[in-house]
Amino acid sequence: MTYDPVLLANIDKKDSHTLPVYQSGGGYRGLRRALEDMSPADVVELVKQSGLRGRGGAGFPTGAKWSFLPKNHPGPVYFCVNADESEPGTFVNRVQMELDPHQVLEGTIISCYATGASTAYIYLRHEYPLARRRMQAAVGECYAAGLLGENILGGGFSLDVHIHVGAGAYVCGEETGLIESIEGRRAWPRIKPPYPAVEGLFRKPTVVNNVETLACVKQIVDRGADWFRSMGTPPDPNDPRDPGSFGPKLFGLSGHVNRPGCYEAPLGITVRRLIDEYGGGVWKGRRAKAAIVGGLSTGLVTEAEFDTPLDFSAPIRAGCLGLGTGGVIVLDETYSMIDFLHNSCRFFAHESCGQCTPCREGTQWALEMLERIRAGRGRLRDLDLLREIGETIGIMPGTTICGLADGAAWPIKTALGKFREEFEGYVKEPTTV
Ligand SMILES: Cc1cc2nc3c(=O)[nH]c(=O)nc-3n(C[C@H](O)[C@H](O)[C@H](O)COP(=O)(O)O)c2cc1C
Ligand code: SF4
């Protein structure tokens, strides 16, 4: 491990969450430089050049997303910081907000300057009380120091930041569900288009970005686009749609591993290196059976696929949804795939908001079948029915409004696709696993 963390560089300092400690390490110098020496368009261009892709799950290019805002809009433009972080296996945003809230805020202020947003909402999940207190205190410190409010640092730019505590559902993290929730309604995702950049919060142009994405923006303004592009995976020459995967990434490593935790590494580190070098290997001297690559919704790679690089493309080639949030969950050789899939189906059936029939019914059917299989009453044809559900629910097959249903489908598709024998064995002889 020769990589020196950047996003996590401050977290071991005493009182790392306070403004004086953050500033003693050079904090807010990047903001000052951006306000003094760069136009908003310069910041957008810099972020585009860096190749930054959103860290919230979909990997959408951040600079391109900002460019979708209508030009010369009379305003207001809103900015939403997605700190809902409810994907199972994902906890890196919590670490950032608890231990380095000013890095997140500096990235937010710079991003609002770039996009012309005058108000930012930090949508923070209810279950993160320490993160909430630290973010709120950091916002207070910024107002007192002239880093928020009217005429920030005398540069003519003004911004208000509000913390909005989430209502406690996974779907609140879906960007239009989040917007509905801030507006005071149930977090039912909206049909798109229109996309938030055109019609978002309070029907005004809106940007939604993840906490880690914004921390990356701060680092890009400090260190430059070339620094950011110096690490990661270049575009695949055989795939004209692959813009590459650049920069540092936070990985939440959990499950059956000796040292679970939040680790920073360049994009492209393999699943195996993350588990062995950062996580100290599989626990109890056991072998791994599989791992979730990037939060539950992305699905599984088998132990034989652990040399898969954790970038935005390789997990797709390994049969998964994508890199997702980078939440890697290790499953050891003793863990039952039936239990894994049962847990997964319980989660998604519980979290479906119910608007779309394929998601509302499909996640429930899948759960009922898993319950039946687990109780020893499964039929072989249930496995095919499960596959069928996995292949037909979701925004990608075009049957649902949001990606929650796709997230429910990938654990089903990968578990059944890669561990079919175990499922068949259990159906035929329920006590053997
Ligand atoms: C069901 C569901 C839950 C989501 N939860 C989150 C979340 O907690 N945090 C997040 O940043 N993105 C989440 N997303 C992705 C957001 O819709 C959105 O793509 C993201 O916030 C954009 O930020 P980025 O471009 O910086 O990645 C979720 C998506 C879906 C479909
Ligand atoms: S896919 Fe599921 S969670 Fe998303 S809007 Fe439809 S019912 Fe709700």
Coordinates of C-alpha atoms and ligand atoms in Angstrom, one line a residue:
M1 CA 0.0 0.0 0.0
T2 CA 1.9 3.0 -1.2
Y3 CA -1.0 5.3 -1.8
D4 CA -1.3 8.4 0.4
P5 CA -5.0 9.2 1.2
V6 CA -6.3 12.5 0.1
L7 CA -10.0 12.4 0.9
L8 CA -9.3 10.9 4.3
A9 CA -6.1 12.9 4.9
N10 CA -7.6 14.9 7.8
I11 CA -9.6 12.3 9.7
D12 CA -6.9 11.2 12.2
K13 CA -6.2 14.8 13.4
K14 CA -7.5 15.8 16.8
D15 CA -10.8 17.8 16.3
S16 CA -10.6 17.2 12.6
H17 CA -14.2 18.3 12.3
T18 CA -13.6 21.8 13.4
L19 CA -12.9 24.9 11.2
P20 CA -9.5 25.8 12.8
V21 CA -8.1 22.3 12.3
Y22 CA -9.4 22.2 8.7
Q23 CA -8.0 25.6 7.9
S24 CA -4.6 24.7 9.5
G25 CA -4.3 22.0 6.8
G26 CA -5.0 24.5 4.0
G27 CA -8.8 24.2 4.1
Y28 CA -10.9 26.8 2.2
R29 CA -7.8 28.0 0.2
G30 CA -9.2 26.3 -2.9
L31 CA -12.5 28.1 -2.4
R32 CA -10.8 31.4 -2.1
R33 CA -8.8 30.7 -5.2
A34 CA -11.9 29.7 -7.1
L35 CA -13.8 32.8 -6.1
E36 CA -10.8 35.1 -6.8
D37 CA -9.2 33.6 -9.9
M38 CA -11.8 31.5 -11.7
S39 CA -15.2 32.1 -13.3
P40 CA -18.0 29.6 -12.7
A41 CA -17.5 28.3 -16.2
D42 CA -13.8 27.8 -15.5
V43 CA -14.7 25.5 -12.5
V44 CA -17.1 23.5 -14.7
E45 CA -14.5 23.1 -17.3
L46 CA -11.9 22.0 -14.8
V47 CA -14.2 19.4 -13.4
K48 CA -15.0 18.2 -16.9
Q49 CA -11.3 17.9 -17.7
S50 CA -10.7 15.9 -14.5
G51 CA -13.1 13.2 -15.7
L52 CA -14.8 13.1 -12.3
R53 CA -17.8 10.7 -12.3
G54 CA -20.4 10.8 -9.6
R55 CA -19.7 8.6 -6.5
G56 CA -23.3 8.2 -5.5
G57 CA -23.9 5.0 -7.6
A58 CA -24.5 5.7 -11.3
G59 CA -21.0 7.2 -12.1
F60 CA -22.5 10.0 -14.2
P61 CA -19.8 12.6 -15.3
T62 CA -20.2 15.5 -12.9
G63 CA -19.1 18.3 -15.3
A64 CA -21.5 17.1 -17.9
K65 CA -24.4 17.0 -15.4
W66 CA -23.7 20.6 -14.4
S67 CA -23.7 21.6 -18.1
F68 CA -27.3 20.4 -18.5
L69 CA -28.5 23.4 -16.4
P70 CA -30.2 25.9 -18.6
K71 CA -27.9 28.8 -19.6
N72 CA -28.7 32.2 -18.2
H73 CA -31.6 31.0 -16.1
P74 CA -33.0 33.9 -14.0
G75 CA -32.9 31.5 -11.0
P76 CA -33.1 30.3 -8.4
V77 CA -30.9 27.3 -9.1
Y78 CA -30.9 24.7 -6.3
F79 CA -28.2 22.3 -5.2
C80 CA -28.9 19.1 -3.2
V81 CA -26.2 17.2 -1.4
N82 CA -27.2 13.6 -1.4
A83 CA -26.2 12.4 2.1
D84 CA -28.9 9.8 2.4
E85 CA -26.5 6.9 2.2
S86 CA -29.0 4.0 2.8
E87 CA -27.5 1.4 0.4
P88 CA -26.6 -1.7 2.4
G89 CA -22.8 -2.0 2.8
T90 CA -22.3 1.7 2.3
F91 CA -21.0 4.1 5.0
V92 CA -18.2 6.2 3.6
N93 CA -20.2 9.4 3.5
R94 CA -20.9 9.0 7.2
V95 CA -17.1 8.9 7.9
Q96 CA -16.6 12.0 5.8
M97 CA -19.4 14.0 7.4
E98 CA -18.4 13.0 11.0
L99 CA -14.7 13.4 10.7
D100 CA -14.2 16.0 7.9
P101 CA -17.4 17.9 7.4
H102 CA -15.6 21.0 6.1
Q103 CA -14.2 19.1 3.2
V104 CA -17.7 18.3 2.1
L105 CA -18.8 21.9 2.7
E106 CA -15.9 23.4 0.8
G107 CA -16.7 21.1 -2.2
T108 CA -20.4 22.1 -1.9
I109 CA -19.7 25.8 -1.9
I110 CA -17.3 25.5 -4.9
S111 CA -19.9 23.4 -6.7
C112 CA -22.7 25.9 -6.0
Y113 CA -20.4 28.7 -7.3
A114 CA -19.8 26.7 -10.5
T115 CA -23.5 26.0 -11.1
G116 CA -24.9 29.3 -10.0
A117 CA -26.9 27.8 -7.1
S118 CA -28.0 30.2 -4.4
T119 CA -29.3 27.6 -1.9
A120 CA -28.0 24.2 -1.0
Y121 CA -29.8 21.5 0.9
I122 CA -27.9 18.7 2.5
Y123 CA -30.2 15.8 2.6
L124 CA -28.9 13.8 5.5
R125 CA -30.3 10.5 6.7
H126 CA -32.0 10.5 10.0
E127 CA -29.9 7.6 11.3
Y128 CA -26.7 9.7 11.3
P129 CA -27.0 11.8 14.4
L130 CA -23.3 12.5 14.9
A131 CA -22.9 13.4 11.2
R132 CA -25.9 15.8 11.6
R133 CA -24.4 17.5 14.6
R134 CA -21.0 17.9 13.0
M135 CA -22.4 19.1 9.7
Q136 CA -24.7 21.6 11.5
A137 CA -21.8 22.9 13.6
A138 CA -19.6 23.2 10.5
V139 CA -22.3 25.2 8.7
G140 CA -22.5 27.5 11.8
E141 CA -18.7 28.0 11.8
C142 CA -18.8 28.9 8.1
Y143 CA -21.5 31.5 8.5
A144 CA -19.5 33.0 11.4
A145 CA -16.3 33.1 9.3
G146 CA -17.9 34.6 6.2
L147 CA -17.6 31.4 4.3
L148 CA -21.4 31.1 3.9
G149 CA -24.2 33.7 3.6
E150 CA -23.9 37.0 1.7
N151 CA -20.9 37.9 -0.3
I152 CA -18.6 35.0 0.6
L153 CA -15.0 36.0 1.3
G154 CA -15.9 39.4 -0.3
G155 CA -16.0 37.7 -3.8
G156 CA -19.6 38.7 -4.6
F157 CA -21.0 35.1 -4.4
S158 CA -23.8 34.3 -1.8
L159 CA -25.0 31.0 -0.7
D160 CA -27.3 29.6 2.0
V161 CA -26.9 26.0 3.2
H162 CA -29.7 24.1 5.0
I163 CA -29.5 20.6 6.5
H164 CA -32.6 18.6 5.8
V165 CA -33.0 15.4 7.8
G166 CA -34.3 12.5 5.8
A167 CA -37.4 10.5 6.5
G168 CA -35.7 7.1 6.8
A169 CA -36.2 5.2 3.5
Y170 CA -33.8 3.9 1.0
V171 CA -35.7 5.5 -1.8
C172 CA -35.2 8.9 -0.3
G173 CA -31.7 8.7 -1.8
E174 CA -33.0 8.5 -5.4
E175 CA -32.5 12.0 -6.6
T176 CA -36.1 12.8 -7.4
G177 CA -37.4 11.0 -4.3
L178 CA -35.0 13.2 -2.4
I179 CA -36.4 16.3 -4.1
E180 CA -40.0 15.2 -3.3
S181 CA -39.0 14.6 0.3
I182 CA -37.4 18.1 0.7
E183 CA -40.6 19.5 -0.7
G184 CA -42.5 17.9 2.2
R185 CA -44.0 15.0 0.4
R186 CA -43.6 11.2 0.4
A187 CA -40.3 10.3 -1.4
W188 CA -41.9 8.9 -4.5
P189 CA -39.5 9.2 -7.4
R190 CA -40.6 11.2 -10.3
I191 CA -40.9 10.1 -13.9
K192 CA -38.0 11.5 -15.9
P193 CA -37.7 13.5 -18.1
P194 CA -37.8 16.2 -17.0
Y195 CA -34.5 15.7 -15.3
P196 CA -33.7 17.7 -12.2
A197 CA -31.2 19.9 -14.1
V198 CA -34.2 21.3 -16.0
E199 CA -37.1 20.9 -13.5
G200 CA -36.1 19.8 -10.0
L201 CA -36.6 21.1 -6.5
F202 CA -39.6 23.5 -6.4
R203 CA -39.7 22.9 -10.2
K204 CA -36.5 24.9 -10.6
P205 CA -33.2 23.8 -12.2
T206 CA -31.4 21.6 -9.6
V207 CA -28.2 19.7 -9.2
V208 CA -28.0 16.6 -7.0
N209 CA -24.6 15.3 -6.1
N210 CA -23.2 12.8 -3.7
V211 CA -21.1 13.8 -0.6
E212 CA -18.0 12.1 -1.9
T213 CA -18.3 13.6 -5.4
L214 CA -18.2 17.1 -3.8
A215 CA -15.2 16.2 -1.7
C216 CA -13.5 15.2 -5.0
V217 CA -14.5 18.6 -6.5
K218 CA -12.7 20.3 -3.6
Q219 CA -9.6 18.2 -4.3
I220 CA -9.6 18.9 -8.0
V221 CA -9.7 22.6 -7.4
D222 CA -6.8 22.3 -5.0
R223 CA -4.7 19.9 -7.0
G224 CA -5.8 20.1 -10.6
A225 CA -7.4 17.9 -13.3
D226 CA -4.1 16.3 -14.2
W227 CA -3.5 15.1 -10.7
F228 CA -7.0 13.6 -10.7
R229 CA -6.5 11.9 -14.0
S230 CA -3.1 10.5 -12.9
M231 CA -4.8 7.7 -11.1
G232 CA -7.5 5.3 -12.1
T233 CA -8.4 3.4 -15.3
P234 CA -8.2 5.0 -18.7
P235 CA -11.1 4.6 -21.2
D236 CA -11.5 1.2 -22.7
P237 CA -10.4 1.5 -26.3
N238 CA -13.0 -1.1 -27.3
D239 CA -15.9 0.7 -25.7
P240 CA -16.5 4.2 -27.2
R241 CA -19.0 5.0 -24.4
D242 CA -16.4 4.4 -21.6
P243 CA -15.0 7.8 -20.4
G244 CA -12.6 6.1 -18.0
S245 CA -12.6 5.9 -14.2
F246 CA -10.3 8.5 -12.6
G247 CA -9.3 9.7 -9.2
P248 CA -9.4 8.4 -5.6
K249 CA -12.3 6.4 -4.3
L250 CA -13.6 5.6 -0.8
F251 CA -14.4 1.9 -0.3
G252 CA -16.6 0.7 2.6
L253 CA -15.3 -2.8 3.4
S254 CA -17.5 -4.9 5.6
G255 CA -18.7 -8.5 6.2
H256 CA -16.5 -11.4 6.8
V257 CA -13.2 -9.6 6.8
N258 CA -10.6 -9.1 9.5
R259 CA -10.4 -5.3 9.4
P260 CA -13.7 -3.8 8.1
G261 CA -13.6 0.0 7.6
C262 CA -13.6 2.9 5.2
Y263 CA -10.5 2.9 3.0
E264 CA -9.2 5.2 0.2
A265 CA -7.5 3.8 -2.9
P266 CA -7.3 4.8 -6.5
L267 CA -10.2 3.6 -8.7
G268 CA -9.2 0.3 -10.3
I269 CA -7.8 -1.5 -7.2
T270 CA -9.0 -5.1 -7.4
V271 CA -11.5 -6.7 -5.0
R272 CA -8.7 -9.1 -3.9
R273 CA -6.2 -6.4 -3.0
L274 CA -8.8 -4.4 -1.1
I275 CA -9.8 -7.4 1.0
D276 CA -6.2 -8.7 1.5
E277 CA -4.1 -5.6 1.8
Y278 CA -6.6 -3.1 3.4
G279 CA -9.0 -5.5 5.1
G280 CA -6.3 -8.0 6.4
G281 CA -8.0 -10.9 4.6
V282 CA -11.0 -13.0 5.2
W283 CA -11.9 -13.6 8.9
K284 CA -11.3 -16.7 11.0
G285 CA -8.8 -18.1 8.5
R286 CA -11.5 -19.0 6.1
R287 CA -11.7 -18.5 2.3
A288 CA -14.0 -16.1 0.7
K289 CA -17.0 -17.4 -1.3
A290 CA -18.1 -14.1 -2.9
A291 CA -18.3 -10.4 -2.4
I292 CA -20.8 -7.7 -3.1
V293 CA -18.8 -5.2 -5.3
G294 CA -20.4 -1.9 -4.6
G295 CA -23.4 -1.9 -2.3
L296 CA -26.0 -4.7 -2.2
S297 CA -27.8 -3.5 -5.4
T298 CA -24.7 -4.2 -7.6
G299 CA -24.7 -7.9 -7.1
L300 CA -21.9 -10.5 -6.4
V301 CA -18.6 -11.5 -7.8
T302 CA -17.3 -15.0 -6.9
E303 CA -13.9 -15.6 -5.3
A304 CA -12.6 -16.6 -8.7
E305 CA -13.6 -13.1 -9.9
F306 CA -11.8 -11.2 -7.2
D307 CA -9.2 -9.9 -9.6
T308 CA -11.9 -7.6 -11.0
P309 CA -10.8 -4.0 -10.8
L310 CA -13.1 -1.7 -8.8
D311 CA -13.7 0.9 -11.5
F312 CA -16.8 2.0 -13.3
S313 CA -16.5 -0.6 -16.1
A314 CA -14.9 -3.9 -14.8
P315 CA -17.7 -4.9 -12.4
I316 CA -20.1 -4.7 -15.4
R317 CA -17.9 -7.1 -17.4
A318 CA -18.0 -9.4 -14.3
G319 CA -21.7 -9.6 -14.6
C320 CA -22.7 -7.0 -12.0
L321 CA -24.7 -3.8 -12.2
G322 CA -21.6 -1.6 -11.8
L323 CA -19.3 -0.1 -9.2
G324 CA -22.2 1.4 -7.3
T325 CA -21.1 3.1 -4.1
G326 CA -17.9 1.1 -3.6
G327 CA -19.4 -0.8 -0.6
V328 CA -17.7 -4.2 -0.7
I329 CA -19.2 -6.9 1.5
V330 CA -17.2 -10.1 1.9
L331 CA -19.1 -13.4 2.3
D332 CA -17.0 -16.3 3.6
E333 CA -17.1 -19.9 2.4
T334 CA -19.5 -21.0 5.1
Y335 CA -22.2 -18.4 4.3
S336 CA -25.3 -19.7 2.6
M337 CA -26.3 -18.1 -0.6
I338 CA -29.9 -18.8 0.2
D339 CA -29.6 -16.7 3.4
F340 CA -27.9 -14.0 1.4
L341 CA -30.6 -13.8 -1.2
H342 CA -33.3 -14.0 1.4
N343 CA -31.8 -11.0 3.3
S344 CA -31.5 -9.1 0.1
C345 CA -35.1 -9.7 -1.0
R346 CA -36.3 -8.7 2.4
F347 CA -34.6 -5.4 2.1
F348 CA -35.8 -4.5 -1.3
A349 CA -39.4 -5.7 -0.7
H350 CA -39.5 -3.5 2.4
E351 CA -38.0 -0.5 0.6
S352 CA -40.1 -0.5 -2.6
C353 CA -42.2 2.6 -2.5
G354 CA -45.0 0.8 -4.3
Q355 CA -45.6 3.2 -7.3
C356 CA -44.6 0.7 -10.0
T357 CA -46.4 -2.7 -10.1
P358 CA -43.3 -4.7 -11.3
C359 CA -41.3 -3.4 -8.4
R360 CA -44.0 -3.5 -5.7
E361 CA -45.2 -7.0 -6.7
G362 CA -41.9 -8.4 -8.1
T363 CA -39.9 -7.7 -5.0
Q364 CA -42.7 -9.2 -2.8
W365 CA -43.0 -12.3 -5.0
A366 CA -39.2 -12.8 -4.9
L367 CA -39.3 -12.6 -1.1
E368 CA -42.1 -15.0 -0.8
M369 CA -40.3 -17.5 -3.0
L370 CA -37.1 -17.2 -1.0
E371 CA -39.0 -17.7 2.2
R372 CA -40.5 -20.9 0.7
I373 CA -37.2 -22.1 -0.6
R374 CA -35.5 -21.4 2.8
A375 CA -38.3 -23.2 4.6
G376 CA -37.6 -26.3 2.5
R377 CA -40.7 -26.0 0.4
G378 CA -39.0 -24.6 -2.7
R379 CA -39.5 -26.0 -6.2
L380 CA -36.9 -26.0 -9.0
R381 CA -39.1 -23.9 -11.2
D382 CA -39.0 -21.2 -8.5
L383 CA -35.4 -20.6 -9.5
D384 CA -36.5 -19.9 -13.1
L385 CA -39.4 -17.7 -11.8
L386 CA -36.9 -15.8 -9.7
R387 CA -34.6 -15.3 -12.7
E388 CA -37.6 -14.1 -14.7
I389 CA -38.4 -11.5 -12.0
G390 CA -34.8 -10.4 -11.9
E391 CA -34.7 -9.9 -15.7
T392 CA -38.0 -8.0 -16.0
I393 CA -38.2 -5.5 -13.2
G394 CA -36.2 -2.3 -13.4
I395 CA -35.5 0.9 -15.2
M396 CA -33.1 -0.9 -17.5
P397 CA -35.8 -3.3 -18.9
G398 CA -38.0 -0.1 -18.9
T399 CA -40.7 -1.3 -16.5
T400 CA -40.2 1.0 -13.5
I401 CA -39.7 4.7 -12.6
C402 CA -36.5 4.4 -10.7
G403 CA -33.5 2.2 -10.2
L404 CA -34.5 0.6 -6.9
A405 CA -36.0 -2.3 -8.8
D406 CA -32.8 -2.8 -10.8
G407 CA -31.0 -2.9 -7.4
A408 CA -33.4 -5.6 -6.3
A409 CA -32.8 -7.6 -9.5
W410 CA -29.0 -7.7 -9.6
P411 CA -28.5 -9.7 -6.3
I412 CA -31.0 -12.2 -7.7
K413 CA -29.4 -12.4 -11.1
T414 CA -25.9 -12.8 -9.8
A415 CA -26.6 -15.1 -6.9
L416 CA -28.7 -17.5 -9.1
G417 CA -26.4 -17.1 -12.1
K418 CA -23.2 -17.8 -10.2
F419 CA -24.4 -20.2 -7.5
R420 CA -27.2 -22.0 -9.2
E421 CA -25.9 -25.4 -8.0
E422 CA -26.1 -24.4 -4.4
F423 CA -29.7 -23.3 -4.9
E424 CA -30.7 -26.5 -6.7
G425 CA -29.0 -28.6 -4.1
Y426 CA -30.9 -26.8 -1.3
V427 CA -34.2 -27.1 -3.1
K428 CA -33.6 -30.9 -3.7
E429 CA -32.2 -31.5 -0.2
P430 CA -32.9 -28.5 2.2
T431 CA -30.7 -29.7 5.0
T432 CA -27.5 -30.0 3.0
V433 CA -26.5 -26.4 3.1
Ligands
LIG1 C1 -33.1 3.6 -4.8 C2 -31.9 4.6 -4.9 C3 -31.3 5.0 -3.8 C4 -30.2 5.9 -4.0 N1 -29.6 6.4 -2.9 C5 -28.5 7.2 -3.0 C6 -27.9 7.7 -1.8 O1 -28.2 7.4 -0.7 N2 -26.8 8.6 -2.0 C7 -26.5 9.0 -3.3 O2 -25.6 9.8 -3.4 N3 -27.1 8.6 -4.4 C8 -28.1 7.7 -4.3 N4 -28.8 7.3 -5.4 C9 -28.3 7.8 -6.7 C10 -29.0 9.2 -6.9 O3 -30.2 9.0 -7.6 C11 -28.1 10.1 -7.8 O4 -27.7 9.4 -8.9 C12 -26.9 10.6 -7.1 O5 -27.1 11.2 -5.9 C13 -26.2 11.6 -8.0 O6 -25.0 12.0 -7.4 P1 -23.6 11.8 -8.1 O7 -23.7 12.2 -9.6 O8 -22.6 12.8 -7.4 O9 -23.2 10.4 -8.0 C14 -29.8 6.4 -5.3 C15 -30.5 5.9 -6.4 C16 -31.5 5.0 -6.2 C17 -32.2 4.5 -7.5
SF4_2 S1 -39.0 1.3 -9.0 FE1 -39.9 0.7 -7.0 S2 -39.0 2.2 -5.6 FE2 -38.8 3.0 -7.7 S3 -40.6 4.3 -8.0 FE3 -41.1 2.3 -8.8 S4 -42.0 1.2 -7.0 FE4 -41.0 3.0 -6.2

